[in-house]
Amino acid sequence: LLVSNWCSFDLSVVDIVKGKEIARLPMGAYPRGLAVSPDSRMAYVAIMGSDDVVKVNLMTLRTEGSFTVGENPRHIVISPDGRYLYVSLNGPGEVVKVDLATDSVVATAHTGDEDRSLAIAADGRSLYVVNYQSNTITKLRASDLQMLQTVGTGVHPIGITYDAATGNVWVAVYSGQILVLADRRP
């Protein structure tokens, strides 16, 4: 289990069988979202107090450097094939696509104000972004980050997940609402 520790600027690695922390890795100011590669060998941690994502080797439990993605990286999802990382940039209201073979940004999309959480469809074709201050979610085509649809959510959507079994997108809104949106558009 990996836990990003906002206040202590580090990442905890927890052995869930023993219920104990087995490592603590320094990250930088305000580690936030994280994603694990499909083969469980690497983790990527958004450092919200910087412009960077830190790479963590889960086999050695050591950091392997970082790469720049843009202002205030907040949340991360990885493509099902493990080739791309998608990062929400809270400050500019953007999402970036990172090619993990080169650790470089290959596409950028402005989706709204204060992008927060992300979700990716099980087939990796669609990406869903919560736009906190815009009170919307945006659906992007993952291949090139072209905006496909924006839908109003109510005040301050905060969390999102994709249900692979139904194709529904679940959105948590600060007011206490839970929205379930059926994604029927390609």
Coordinates of N, CA and C in Angstrom, one line a residue:
L1 N 0.9 -1.2 0.0 CA 0.0 0.0 0.0 C 0.9 1.2 0.0
L2 N 0.6 2.2 -0.8 CA 1.3 3.5 -0.9 C 0.4 4.6 -0.4
V3 N 1.0 5.5 0.4 CA 0.3 6.6 1.0 C 1.1 7.8 0.8
S4 N 0.6 8.8 0.0 CA 1.3 10.1 -0.1 C 0.9 11.0 1.1
N5 N 2.0 11.4 1.8 CA 1.8 12.2 3.1 C 2.0 13.7 2.8
W6 N 0.9 14.4 2.6 CA 0.9 15.8 2.3 C 1.7 16.6 3.3
C7 N 1.5 16.4 4.6 CA 2.2 17.3 5.6 C 3.6 17.0 5.8
S8 N 4.0 15.8 5.7 CA 5.4 15.4 6.0 C 6.3 15.3 4.7
F9 N 5.7 15.6 3.5 CA 6.4 15.6 2.2 C 7.1 14.3 1.9
D10 N 6.4 13.2 2.2 CA 7.0 11.9 1.9 C 5.9 10.9 1.4
L11 N 6.4 9.7 1.1 CA 5.6 8.6 0.7 C 5.8 7.4 1.6
S12 N 4.7 6.9 2.2 CA 4.8 5.7 3.0 C 4.5 4.4 2.2
V13 N 5.3 3.4 2.5 CA 5.1 2.1 1.9 C 4.7 1.2 3.0
V14 N 3.5 0.6 2.9 CA 2.9 -0.1 4.0 C 2.7 -1.6 3.6
D15 N 3.2 -2.5 4.4 CA 3.0 -3.9 4.3 C 1.6 -4.2 4.8
I16 N 0.6 -4.5 3.9 CA -0.7 -4.7 4.4 C -1.0 -6.0 5.2
V17 N -0.1 -7.0 5.0 CA -0.2 -8.2 5.7 C 0.2 -8.0 7.2
K18 N 1.3 -7.3 7.4 CA 1.8 -7.0 8.7 C 1.2 -5.8 9.3
G19 N 0.6 -4.9 8.5 CA 0.0 -3.7 9.0 C 1.0 -2.7 9.5
K20 N 2.2 -2.7 8.8 CA 3.3 -1.9 9.3 C 3.9 -1.1 8.1
E21 N 4.3 0.1 8.4 CA 5.1 0.9 7.4 C 6.5 0.2 7.3
I22 N 6.9 0.0 6.0 CA 8.2 -0.7 5.8 C 9.2 0.3 5.2
A23 N 8.7 1.4 4.7 CA 9.6 2.4 4.1 C 8.9 3.7 4.1
R24 N 9.8 4.8 4.1 CA 9.3 6.1 4.0 C 10.3 6.9 3.1
L25 N 9.8 7.3 1.9 CA 10.6 8.0 0.9 C 10.3 9.5 0.8
P26 N 11.4 10.3 0.9 CA 11.2 11.8 0.7 C 10.7 12.1 -0.7
M27 N 9.7 13.0 -0.8 CA 9.1 13.3 -2.1 C 9.2 14.8 -2.5
G28 N 9.2 15.7 -1.6 CA 9.1 17.1 -1.9 C 7.8 17.7 -1.4
A29 N 7.6 19.0 -1.6 CA 6.5 19.7 -1.0 C 5.1 19.2 -1.6
Y30 N 4.3 18.7 -0.8 CA 2.9 18.3 -1.0 C 2.7 17.2 -2.1
P31 N 3.2 16.0 -1.7 CA 2.9 14.9 -2.6 C 1.4 14.6 -2.6
R32 N 0.8 14.3 -3.7 CA -0.7 14.2 -3.8 C -1.1 12.9 -4.4
G33 N -1.5 12.9 -5.7 CA -2.0 11.7 -6.4 C -0.8 10.8 -6.7
L34 N -1.2 9.5 -6.9 CA -0.2 8.6 -7.3 C -0.8 7.5 -8.1
A35 N 0.0 6.9 -9.0 CA -0.5 5.8 -9.8 C 0.6 4.7 -9.9
V36 N 0.2 3.5 -10.0 CA 1.1 2.3 -10.1 C 1.0 1.7 -11.5
S37 N 2.2 1.4 -12.1 CA 2.2 0.8 -13.4 C 1.4 -0.5 -13.4
P38 N 0.9 -0.9 -14.5 CA 0.1 -2.2 -14.6 C 1.0 -3.4 -14.1
D39 N 2.3 -3.4 -14.3 CA 3.1 -4.5 -13.9 C 3.6 -4.4 -12.4
S40 N 3.1 -3.3 -11.7 CA 3.4 -3.1 -10.3 C 4.9 -2.8 -10.0
R41 N 5.7 -2.5 -11.0 CA 7.1 -2.3 -10.8 C 7.4 -0.8 -10.5
M42 N 6.6 0.1 -11.0 CA 6.9 1.6 -10.8 C 5.6 2.3 -10.2
A43 N 5.9 3.3 -9.5 CA 4.8 4.2 -9.0 C 5.2 5.6 -9.4
Y44 N 4.3 6.5 -9.6 CA 4.5 7.9 -10.0 C 3.7 8.7 -9.0
V45 N 4.3 9.8 -8.5 CA 3.7 10.6 -7.4 C 3.7 12.0 -7.9
A46 N 2.5 12.7 -7.9 CA 2.4 14.1 -8.2 C 2.9 14.9 -7.0
I47 N 3.8 15.9 -7.3 CA 4.3 16.7 -6.2 C 3.6 18.1 -6.4
M48 N 2.5 18.4 -5.7 CA 1.7 19.5 -6.0 C 2.4 20.9 -5.7
G49 N 3.4 20.9 -4.8 CA 4.2 22.1 -4.5 C 5.3 22.3 -5.5
S50 N 5.3 21.6 -6.6 CA 6.3 21.8 -7.7 C 5.6 21.7 -9.0
D51 N 6.5 21.4 -10.0 CA 6.0 21.1 -11.4 C 6.3 19.7 -11.8
D52 N 6.5 18.8 -10.8 CA 7.1 17.5 -11.1 C 6.3 16.3 -10.7
V53 N 6.6 15.2 -11.3 CA 6.2 13.9 -10.9 C 7.4 13.1 -10.5
V54 N 7.4 12.4 -9.4 CA 8.5 11.6 -8.9 C 8.3 10.1 -9.3
K55 N 9.3 9.5 -9.8 CA 9.3 8.1 -10.1 C 9.8 7.2 -9.0
V56 N 9.1 6.2 -8.6 CA 9.5 5.3 -7.5 C 9.6 3.9 -8.0
N57 N 10.7 3.3 -7.8 CA 10.9 1.9 -8.2 C 10.4 1.0 -7.1
L58 N 9.3 0.3 -7.3 CA 8.7 -0.5 -6.2 C 9.4 -1.8 -5.9
M59 N 10.4 -2.2 -6.8 CA 11.2 -3.4 -6.5 C 12.3 -3.1 -5.5
T60 N 12.9 -1.8 -5.6 CA 14.0 -1.4 -4.8 C 13.5 -0.5 -3.7
L61 N 12.3 0.1 -3.8 CA 11.7 1.1 -2.9 C 12.7 2.3 -2.8
R62 N 13.1 2.7 -4.0 CA 13.9 3.9 -4.1 C 13.3 4.8 -5.2
T63 N 13.5 6.1 -5.0 CA 13.1 7.0 -6.1 C 14.1 7.0 -7.2
E64 N 13.6 7.2 -8.4 CA 14.5 7.2 -9.6 C 14.4 8.5 -10.4
G65 N 14.4 9.6 -9.6 CA 14.3 10.9 -10.3 C 12.9 11.4 -10.5
S66 N 12.8 12.4 -11.2 CA 11.5 13.1 -11.5 C 11.5 13.6 -12.9
F67 N 10.3 14.1 -13.3 CA 10.2 14.8 -14.6 C 9.2 15.9 -14.5
T68 N 9.3 16.9 -15.2 CA 8.5 18.1 -15.2 C 7.2 17.9 -16.0
V69 N 6.1 18.3 -15.5 CA 4.8 18.1 -16.2 C 4.0 19.5 -16.3
G70 N 4.3 20.4 -15.4 CA 3.6 21.7 -15.4 C 3.1 22.0 -13.9
E71 N 2.5 23.2 -13.8 CA 2.2 23.8 -12.5 C 1.2 23.0 -11.7
N72 N 1.5 22.7 -10.5 CA 0.6 22.1 -9.5 C 0.0 20.8 -9.9
P73 N 0.9 19.8 -10.2 CA 0.3 18.4 -10.6 C -0.4 17.9 -9.4
R74 N -1.7 17.4 -9.6 CA -2.5 17.0 -8.5 C -2.9 15.5 -8.5
H75 N -3.4 15.1 -9.6 CA -3.9 13.7 -9.7 C -3.3 13.0 -10.9
I76 N -3.1 11.7 -10.8 CA -2.5 10.9 -11.9 C -3.3 9.6 -12.2
V77 N -3.4 9.3 -13.4 CA -3.8 8.0 -13.8 C -2.9 7.5 -14.9
I78 N -2.8 6.2 -15.0 CA -1.9 5.6 -16.0 C -2.7 4.8 -17.0
S79 N -2.3 4.8 -18.3 CA -3.1 4.1 -19.3 C -3.0 2.6 -19.0
P80 N -4.0 1.8 -19.4 CA -4.0 0.4 -19.1 C -2.8 -0.4 -19.7
D81 N -2.2 0.1 -20.8 CA -1.1 -0.5 -21.3 C 0.2 -0.1 -20.7
G82 N 0.2 0.9 -19.8 CA 1.3 1.4 -19.0 C 2.2 2.3 -19.8
R83 N 1.8 2.8 -21.0 CA 2.7 3.6 -21.8 C 2.6 5.1 -21.5
Y84 N 1.4 5.5 -21.0 CA 1.2 6.9 -20.8 C 0.7 7.2 -19.4
L85 N 1.1 8.4 -18.9 CA 0.6 8.9 -17.6 C -0.2 10.2 -18.0
Y86 N -1.3 10.3 -17.3 CA -2.2 11.5 -17.4 C -2.2 12.2 -16.1
V87 N -1.9 13.5 -16.1 CA -1.7 14.3 -14.9 C -2.6 15.5 -14.9
S88 N -3.4 15.8 -13.9 CA -4.2 17.0 -13.8 C -3.3 18.1 -13.2
L89 N -3.3 19.3 -13.8 CA -2.6 20.4 -13.3 C -3.6 21.4 -12.7
N90 N -3.6 21.4 -11.4 CA -4.6 22.2 -10.6 C -4.6 23.7 -10.9
G91 N -3.4 24.3 -10.9 CA -3.3 25.7 -11.2 C -3.8 26.2 -12.5
P92 N -3.3 25.7 -13.6 CA -3.7 26.2 -14.9 C -5.0 25.5 -15.4
G93 N -5.5 24.5 -14.7 CA -6.7 23.9 -15.2 C -6.5 23.0 -16.5
E94 N -5.4 22.3 -16.5 CA -5.0 21.5 -17.6 C -4.8 20.1 -17.3
V95 N -4.8 19.2 -18.3 CA -4.4 17.9 -18.2 C -3.3 17.7 -19.2
V96 N -2.2 16.9 -18.8 CA -1.1 16.6 -19.7 C -1.0 15.1 -19.8
K97 N -0.6 14.7 -21.0 CA -0.3 13.3 -21.3 C 1.2 13.2 -21.4
V98 N 1.8 12.2 -20.6 CA 3.2 12.0 -20.6 C 3.5 10.6 -21.2
D99 N 4.5 10.6 -22.1 CA 5.0 9.4 -22.7 C 6.0 8.8 -21.7
L100 N 5.8 7.7 -21.1 CA 6.6 7.2 -20.1 C 7.9 6.6 -20.6
A101 N 8.0 6.4 -22.0 CA 9.3 5.9 -22.6 C 10.3 7.1 -22.6
T102 N 9.8 8.3 -22.6 CA 10.7 9.5 -22.6 C 10.5 10.4 -21.4
D103 N 9.5 10.2 -20.6 CA 9.2 11.1 -19.5 C 8.9 12.5 -20.0
S104 N 8.3 12.6 -21.1 CA 8.0 14.0 -21.7 C 6.6 14.1 -22.0
V105 N 6.1 15.4 -21.8 CA 4.7 15.8 -22.1 C 4.5 15.7 -23.6
V106 N 3.5 15.0 -24.1 CA 3.3 14.9 -25.5 C 1.9 15.5 -25.9
A107 N 1.1 15.9 -25.0 CA -0.2 16.6 -25.3 C -0.7 17.3 -24.1
T108 N -1.4 18.4 -24.3 CA -1.9 19.2 -23.2 C -3.4 19.6 -23.6
A109 N -4.3 19.7 -22.6 CA -5.6 20.2 -22.9 C -6.1 21.0 -21.7
H110 N -6.7 22.2 -22.0 CA -7.3 23.0 -21.0 C -8.7 22.5 -20.9
T111 N -9.2 22.2 -19.6 CA -10.5 21.6 -19.5 C -11.4 22.4 -18.6
G112 N -10.9 23.3 -17.7 CA -11.7 24.1 -16.8 C -10.8 24.7 -15.8
D113 N -11.5 25.1 -14.7 CA -10.7 25.8 -13.6 C -10.5 24.8 -12.5
E114 N -9.3 24.7 -12.0 CA -8.8 23.8 -10.9 C -9.2 22.4 -11.2
D115 N -8.5 21.8 -12.2 CA -8.7 20.4 -12.4 C -8.3 19.6 -11.2
R116 N -9.0 18.6 -10.8 CA -8.7 17.8 -9.7 C -8.5 16.4 -10.1
S117 N -9.5 15.5 -9.8 CA -9.4 14.1 -10.0 C -9.5 13.7 -11.5
L118 N -9.0 12.5 -11.8 CA -9.0 11.9 -13.1 C -9.5 10.5 -13.0
A119 N -10.1 10.0 -14.1 CA -10.4 8.6 -14.3 C -10.2 8.2 -15.7
I120 N -9.8 7.0 -16.0 CA -9.6 6.5 -17.4 C -10.5 5.3 -17.6
A121 N -11.0 5.2 -18.8 CA -11.9 4.1 -19.2 C -11.0 2.8 -19.2
A122 N -11.6 1.7 -19.0 CA -10.9 0.4 -18.9 C -10.2 0.1 -20.3
D123 N -10.7 0.6 -21.4 CA -10.1 0.4 -22.7 C -9.0 1.4 -23.0
G124 N -8.9 2.4 -22.1 CA -7.9 3.5 -22.3 C -8.2 4.5 -23.3
R125 N -9.4 4.5 -23.9 CA -9.7 5.4 -25.0 C -10.2 6.8 -24.5
S126 N -10.8 6.8 -23.3 CA -11.4 8.1 -22.8 C -10.9 8.4 -21.4
L127 N -10.7 9.7 -21.2 CA -10.2 10.2 -19.9 C -11.3 11.2 -19.4
Y128 N -11.5 11.1 -18.1 CA -12.6 12.0 -17.4 C -11.9 12.9 -16.4
V129 N -12.2 14.2 -16.4 CA -11.5 15.1 -15.6 C -12.6 15.9 -14.8
V130 N -12.3 16.1 -13.5 CA -13.2 16.9 -12.6 C -12.6 18.3 -12.6
N131 N -13.4 19.3 -13.0 CA -13.1 20.7 -13.0 C -13.8 21.4 -11.8
Y132 N -13.1 21.5 -10.7 CA -13.6 21.9 -9.4 C -14.3 23.2 -9.5
Q133 N -13.6 24.3 -9.9 CA -14.2 25.6 -9.9 C -15.2 25.9 -11.1
S134 N -15.0 25.1 -12.1 CA -16.0 25.2 -13.3 C -17.3 24.5 -13.0
N135 N -17.3 23.6 -12.0 CA -18.5 22.8 -11.7 C -18.9 21.9 -12.9
T136 N -17.9 21.3 -13.5 CA -18.1 20.4 -14.6 C -17.2 19.2 -14.5
I137 N -17.5 18.2 -15.4 CA -16.5 17.2 -15.7 C -16.3 17.2 -17.2
T138 N -15.1 16.9 -17.7 CA -14.8 16.9 -19.1 C -14.4 15.5 -19.5
K139 N -14.9 15.1 -20.7 CA -14.4 13.8 -21.3 C -13.4 14.1 -22.4
L140 N -12.2 13.5 -22.3 CA -11.2 13.7 -23.4 C -10.9 12.4 -24.1
R141 N -10.6 12.5 -25.4 CA -10.1 11.4 -26.1 C -8.6 11.2 -25.6
A142 N -8.3 10.1 -25.1 CA -7.0 9.9 -24.5 C -5.8 9.9 -25.5
S143 N -6.1 9.5 -26.7 CA -5.0 9.5 -27.7 C -4.4 10.9 -28.0
D144 N -5.2 11.9 -28.0 CA -4.7 13.3 -28.3 C -5.2 14.4 -27.4
L145 N -6.0 14.0 -26.4 CA -6.6 14.9 -25.4 C -7.6 15.9 -26.0
Q146 N -8.2 15.5 -27.2 CA -9.2 16.3 -27.7 C -10.5 16.2 -26.8
M147 N -11.0 17.4 -26.5 CA -12.2 17.5 -25.7 C -13.4 16.9 -26.5
L148 N -14.1 16.0 -25.9 CA -15.3 15.3 -26.5 C -16.6 15.8 -25.9
Q149 N -16.6 16.2 -24.6 CA -17.8 16.5 -23.9 C -17.5 17.2 -22.6
T150 N -18.3 18.2 -22.2 CA -18.3 18.7 -20.9 C -19.7 18.7 -20.3
V151 N -19.8 18.3 -19.1 CA -21.1 18.2 -18.4 C -21.1 18.9 -17.1
G152 N -22.2 19.6 -16.8 CA -22.3 20.3 -15.5 C -22.5 19.3 -14.4
T153 N -22.1 19.6 -13.2 CA -22.1 18.6 -12.1 C -22.8 19.1 -10.8
G154 N -23.0 20.4 -10.7 CA -23.4 21.0 -9.4 C -22.1 21.6 -8.8
V155 N -22.2 22.1 -7.6 CA -21.1 22.9 -7.0 C -20.0 22.0 -6.6
H156 N -18.8 22.3 -7.1 CA -17.5 21.7 -6.7 C -17.4 20.2 -6.8
P157 N -17.4 19.6 -8.0 CA -17.1 18.2 -8.1 C -15.7 17.9 -7.6
I158 N -15.5 16.8 -6.9 CA -14.2 16.6 -6.2 C -13.6 15.2 -6.6
G159 N -14.4 14.2 -6.8 CA -13.8 12.9 -7.0 C -14.5 12.2 -8.2
I160 N -13.8 11.3 -8.9 CA -14.4 10.6 -10.0 C -13.8 9.2 -10.2
T161 N -14.6 8.3 -10.6 CA -14.1 7.0 -11.0 C -14.9 6.4 -12.1
Y162 N -14.3 5.5 -12.8 CA -15.0 4.8 -14.0 C -15.3 3.4 -13.6
D163 N -16.5 3.0 -13.8 CA -17.0 1.6 -13.5 C -16.9 0.8 -14.8
A164 N -15.9 0.0 -14.9 CA -15.6 -0.8 -16.1 C -16.8 -1.8 -16.4
A165 N -17.5 -2.3 -15.4 CA -18.5 -3.2 -15.6 C -19.7 -2.6 -16.3
T166 N -20.0 -1.3 -16.1 CA -21.2 -0.7 -16.6 C -20.9 0.4 -17.6
G167 N -19.7 0.9 -17.6 CA -19.3 2.1 -18.4 C -19.8 3.4 -17.8
N168 N -20.3 3.4 -16.6 CA -20.7 4.6 -15.9 C -19.6 5.3 -15.3
V169 N -19.7 6.6 -15.2 CA -18.8 7.5 -14.5 C -19.4 8.0 -13.3
W170 N -18.8 7.8 -12.1 CA -19.3 8.2 -10.8 C -18.6 9.5 -10.4
V171 N -19.3 10.5 -10.0 CA -18.7 11.8 -9.6 C -19.2 12.1 -8.2
A172 N -18.3 12.5 -7.3 CA -18.6 13.0 -6.0 C -18.6 14.5 -6.0
V173 N -19.6 15.1 -5.5 CA -19.7 16.6 -5.4 C -19.6 17.0 -4.0
Y174 N -19.0 18.1 -3.7 CA -18.7 18.6 -2.4 C -20.0 18.8 -1.5
S175 N -21.1 19.0 -2.2 CA -22.4 19.2 -1.5 C -22.9 17.9 -0.9
G176 N -22.3 16.8 -1.2 CA -22.8 15.5 -0.8 C -23.4 14.7 -1.8
Q177 N -23.6 15.2 -3.0 CA -24.2 14.5 -4.1 C -23.3 13.5 -4.7
I178 N -23.8 12.4 -5.2 CA -23.1 11.4 -6.0 C -23.8 11.4 -7.4
L179 N -23.1 11.7 -8.4 CA -23.7 11.6 -9.8 C -23.3 10.3 -10.5
V180 N -24.1 9.7 -11.1 CA -23.8 8.5 -11.9 C -24.2 8.8 -13.4
L181 N -23.1 9.0 -14.2 CA -23.4 9.4 -15.6 C -23.1 8.2 -16.5
A182 N -24.0 7.9 -17.4 CA -23.8 6.8 -18.4 C -23.0 7.3 -19.5
D183 N -21.9 6.8 -19.8 CA -21.0 7.2 -20.9 C -21.4 6.3 -22.2
R184 N -22.1 6.9 -23.0 CA -22.6 6.2 -24.2 C -22.0 6.8 -25.5
R185 N -21.2 7.8 -25.4 CA -20.6 8.5 -26.6 C -19.2 7.9 -26.8
P186 N -18.8 7.7 -28.0 CA -17.4 7.2 -28.3 C -16.4 8.2 -28.0

